Amino acid sequence: MKKSFLICTGCGRTWPVTRAFPRCDFCAEPLEVRGVVPGRIRGSRFPHRTLLERYRDFFPFRTLNGELSLGEGFTPLVRSARLAGATGLGDLFFKNETVNPTWSFKDRGTVSGVQHALCLGYDRIGTVSSGNMAASVAAYGARAGLKTFVLVSAALPAEKIAPIAIHGPVLIRVDGDYGELYFRSIEIGKRRGIYFINSDVPFRVEGSKTIAFEICEQLRFRVPDWVVVPVSAGGNLRGIIKGFEEFRHAGLIAAMPRFAAVQAAGCAPVYRAFREGSERVQRVERPETLAHAIENPFPPSGNEVLRKIRAMGGVVAAVSDEEMIAAQRELAGEGILAQPEGAAPIAAVRSLAEEGRITRGETVVCIVTGGGLKYTAAFDFHRFRVAGCTLSTLEDHILSEDPGGGG
Ligand SMILES: [Zn+2]
């Protein structure tokens, strides 16, 4: 590892970068990587260079294992003139994370976490996840030949189990409080020598910062006014903020965007604390939302997200299930099939624009966190119209659908 350290986001105490335990021994808040002297962006992309190779000057790894990569990152930034016009924005972009190797942004943090685990000499990794992260860690763990423990909630439907199980991890359904499972897993990992790459561990946050790096490059280092991110545990938003900060520190961008964190109204502990002016998130006792990928009743980085959002003049929004489903349809209308959670930002942009928080003419980037095929049960909430006919009535049918067509 290069000269660098971990710092507690709560009390500021520092810890060695060779530590796998992701939280402070004194205040239990999450740790973060600091002290890497930034250099430059290395040329070329996948397959000639991997994500970690391109941005290696911003990571504390002295050596990289190129074999770990599955081609994560380098995702498209898709402009939507139509939706920008509909919401009165100057420009609107979707950072399409659905095209990652396991169809979500999680692969960035997973490759970074696995790299750290290997640097520290671990041969066993693990994670606690309700879906996206489990599939990602299972895939990268298999790729790296590591014994991989995936802990999921007992209620996880079979549809979500299969894409994890197929990579061959030790897969354990755990009956008990899902929020508590996060803390229990890292304690067990410390005792048993398993590196848990959970939702907001320092090196997962490091991986997420590459989303910000790519946005900066894709916008030719013009900084957007807003970046809108679905928030569950809080690690991805922390990483994206950190990425913009590091590029500013390196002189690559001149300013910072503002950040909007988006939660599901049925499980919105960060939103509630933000509205109430509270410094600490409180556990949501009975979460009720279809947006399981952002349904964390007690986000482990919730307090840090609050601190950061407040310090930077950002905002926290909450959107209903109905709004997310409508936004999923809207995004599909632009050609992007997202999970409902991944469409949450565009739903939030609409309400933030109506409230005047996001103003006319501003440039907004929405992070589309995961792909729609990961959650096919959500299709049941749509009412799709599908016609049917016989071969002999086909042309009449087309004519009835499209009376103005034809020559
Ligand atoms: Zn601390």
PDB file of N, CA and C and ligand atoms in Angstrom, residues 8 10-13 24 26-29, ligand 1:
ATOM      1  N   CYS A   8     -11.460   8.581  10.839  1.00  0.00           N
ATOM      2  CA  CYS A   8     -12.848   8.416  11.274  1.00  0.00           C
ATOM      3  C   CYS A   8     -13.656   9.637  10.837  1.00  0.00           C
ATOM      4  N   GLY A  10     -16.391  10.506  11.969  1.00  0.00           N
ATOM      5  CA  GLY A  10     -17.088  11.102  13.113  1.00  0.00           C
ATOM      6  C   GLY A  10     -16.162  11.911  13.987  1.00  0.00           C
ATOM      7  N   CYS A  11     -15.084  11.292  14.514  1.00  0.00           N
ATOM      8  CA  CYS A  11     -14.247  11.971  15.511  1.00  0.00           C
ATOM      9  C   CYS A  11     -12.882  12.379  14.966  1.00  0.00           C
ATOM     10  N   GLY A  12     -12.527  11.941  13.773  1.00  0.00           N
ATOM     11  CA  GLY A  12     -11.270  12.383  13.171  1.00  0.00           C
ATOM     12  C   GLY A  12     -10.048  11.582  13.594  1.00  0.00           C
ATOM     13  N   ARG A  13     -10.213  10.565  14.431  1.00  0.00           N
ATOM     14  CA  ARG A  13      -9.063   9.726  14.792  1.00  0.00           C
ATOM     15  C   ARG A  13      -8.568   8.988  13.541  1.00  0.00           C
ATOM     16  N   CYS A  24     -14.756   3.059  13.448  1.00  0.00           N
ATOM     17  CA  CYS A  24     -13.908   3.597  14.506  1.00  0.00           C
ATOM     18  C   CYS A  24     -14.120   2.819  15.808  1.00  0.00           C
ATOM     19  N   PHE A  26     -13.650   3.988  18.695  1.00  0.00           N
ATOM     20  CA  PHE A  26     -14.104   4.897  19.749  1.00  0.00           C
ATOM     21  C   PHE A  26     -15.545   5.341  19.552  1.00  0.00           C
ATOM     22  N   CYS A  27     -15.883   5.829  18.342  1.00  0.00           N
ATOM     23  CA  CYS A  27     -17.236   6.371  18.153  1.00  0.00           C
ATOM     24  C   CYS A  27     -18.079   5.535  17.193  1.00  0.00           C
ATOM     25  N   ALA A  28     -17.513   4.479  16.631  1.00  0.00           N
ATOM     26  CA  ALA A  28     -18.228   3.525  15.772  1.00  0.00           C
ATOM     27  C   ALA A  28     -18.684   4.102  14.435  1.00  0.00           C
ATOM     28  N   GLU A  29     -18.272   5.320  14.117  1.00  0.00           N
ATOM     29  CA  GLU A  29     -18.635   5.898  12.819  1.00  0.00           C
ATOM     30  C   GLU A  29     -17.726   5.306  11.723  1.00  0.00           C
TER      31      GLU A  29
HETATM   32 ZN    ZN B   1     -14.375   7.983  15.654  1.00  0.00          ZN
END
